[in-house]
Coordinates of N, CA and C in Angstrom, one line a residue:
M459 N -16.6 4.1 -19.4 CA -16.8 4.1 -18.0 C -16.6 2.5 -17.5
H460 N -16.9 2.2 -18.7 CA -16.5 0.5 -18.1 C -15.0 0.5 -17.8
Y461 N -14.2 1.1 -18.5 CA -12.7 0.9 -18.6 C -12.0 1.5 -17.3
V462 N -12.6 2.6 -16.9 CA -12.5 3.3 -15.4 C -12.8 2.5 -14.5
T463 N -14.1 1.7 -14.6 CA -14.7 0.7 -13.6 C -13.5 0.1 -13.7
F464 N -13.0 -0.6 -14.4 CA -12.4 -2.2 -14.3 C -10.5 -1.5 -14.1
V465 N -10.2 -0.4 -14.3 CA -9.0 -0.1 -13.3 C -9.1 0.0 -12.0
L466 N -10.1 0.7 -11.4 CA -10.3 0.8 -10.1 C -10.6 -0.2 -9.4
G467 N -11.4 -1.1 -10.2 CA -11.4 -2.4 -9.8 C -10.4 -3.2 -9.3
T468 N -9.3 -3.3 -10.3 CA -8.3 -3.7 -10.1 C -7.2 -3.2 -9.3
A469 N -7.2 -2.0 -9.2 CA -6.2 -1.1 -8.1 C -6.7 -1.5 -6.9
L470 N -8.3 -1.7 -6.4 CA -8.8 -2.0 -5.3 C -8.2 -3.5 -4.8
K471 N -8.2 -4.5 -6.3 CA -7.9 -6.0 -5.5 C -6.4 -6.0 -5.3
F472 N -5.7 -5.0 -6.0 CA -4.3 -5.3 -5.7 C -3.7 -4.5 -4.7
S473 N -4.6 -3.6 -4.1 CA -4.3 -3.1 -2.7 C -4.6 -4.0 -1.6
F474 N -6.0 -4.8 -1.8 CA -6.4 -5.6 -1.0 C -5.4 -6.9 -0.4
I475 N -4.7 -7.1 -1.8 CA -3.8 -8.5 -1.9 C -2.5 -7.7 -0.9
K476 N -2.3 -6.5 -1.5 CA -1.0 -6.0 -0.2 C -1.2 -5.8 1.1
V477 N -2.6 -5.5 1.9 CA -2.7 -5.1 2.5 C -2.7 -6.9 3.7
F478 N -3.2 -7.6 2.4 CA -3.4 -8.9 3.1 C -2.2 -9.5 3.4
T479 N -1.2 -9.5 3.0 CA 0.0 -9.9 2.6 C 1.1 -9.0 3.9
F480 N 0.3 -7.6 4.1 CA 1.4 -7.4 4.9 C 0.8 -7.9 6.7
F481 N -0.5 -7.7 6.7 CA -1.1 -8.5 7.9 C -0.7 -9.8 7.8
G482 N -0.6 -10.8 7.0 CA 0.2 -12.0 7.1 C 1.4 -12.1 7.6
V483 N 2.6 -11.6 7.1 CA 3.6 -10.7 7.6 C 3.8 -10.1 9.2
L484 N 2.9 -9.6 9.5 CA 2.5 -9.2 10.8 C 2.2 -10.5 11.7
V485 N 1.7 -11.1 11.4 CA 0.8 -12.0 11.9 C 2.0 -13.3 12.3
A486 N 3.1 -13.9 11.0 CA 4.1 -14.2 11.1 C 5.2 -14.0 12.3
I487 N 5.5 -12.8 12.6 CA 5.9 -12.2 13.3 C 5.7 -12.2 14.6
W488 N 4.2 -11.8 14.8 CA 4.1 -11.9 15.7 C 4.0 -13.4 16.8
V489 N 3.7 -14.3 15.9 CA 4.0 -15.6 16.4 C 5.1 -16.2 16.8
N490 N 6.2 -15.9 15.7 CA 7.8 -16.2 15.6 C 7.9 -15.5 17.1
Y491 N 7.5 -14.3 17.4 CA 8.0 -13.5 19.0 C 7.8 -13.8 19.9
L492 N 6.2 -14.8 19.8 CA 5.4 -15.3 21.2 C 6.3 -16.6 21.6
A493 N 6.7 -17.1 20.3 CA 7.3 -18.8 20.3 C 8.6 -18.3 21.0
G494 N 9.4 -17.1 20.8 CA 10.4 -16.7 21.3 C 11.8 -17.1 20.5
D495 N 11.6 -17.1 19.3 CA 12.3 -17.7 18.2 C 12.8 -16.2 17.5
H496 N 13.4 -15.2 18.2 CA 14.1 -13.7 17.7 C 14.4 -13.8 16.5
H497 N 15.4 -14.8 16.1 CA 16.6 -14.9 14.9 C 15.3 -15.4 13.6
V498 N 14.6 -16.2 13.8 CA 13.0 -16.4 12.6 C 12.4 -15.1 12.8
V499 N 12.3 -14.2 13.3 CA 11.4 -13.1 13.4 C 12.6 -12.3 12.0
Q500 N 13.7 -12.2 12.2 CA 13.9 -11.2 10.9 C 14.3 -11.9 9.6
V501 N 14.3 -13.2 9.8 CA 14.6 -13.9 8.5 C 13.2 -14.3 7.9
R502 N 12.3 -14.9 8.6 CA 11.1 -15.0 7.9 C 10.5 -13.9 6.8
P503 N 10.4 -12.7 7.2 CA 9.9 -11.7 6.2 C 10.6 -11.6 4.6
L504 N 12.1 -11.7 5.4 CA 12.7 -11.8 3.8 C 12.6 -13.1 2.9
V505 N 12.1 -14.3 3.4 CA 12.3 -15.7 2.8 C 10.8 -15.5 2.3
G506 N 9.9 -15.0 2.5 CA 8.5 -15.1 2.3 C 7.7 -16.1 3.1

């Protein structure tokens, strides 16, 4: 049981990191869009 709980906890943790990173990229794109740097919008997600 403990192993299953550990696996589920790890999966949830990685999923949270993925979602957090995804929203971080969206925010970066939105900020760049508002700033009017349309070229930066395309480059920044690739650079990270």
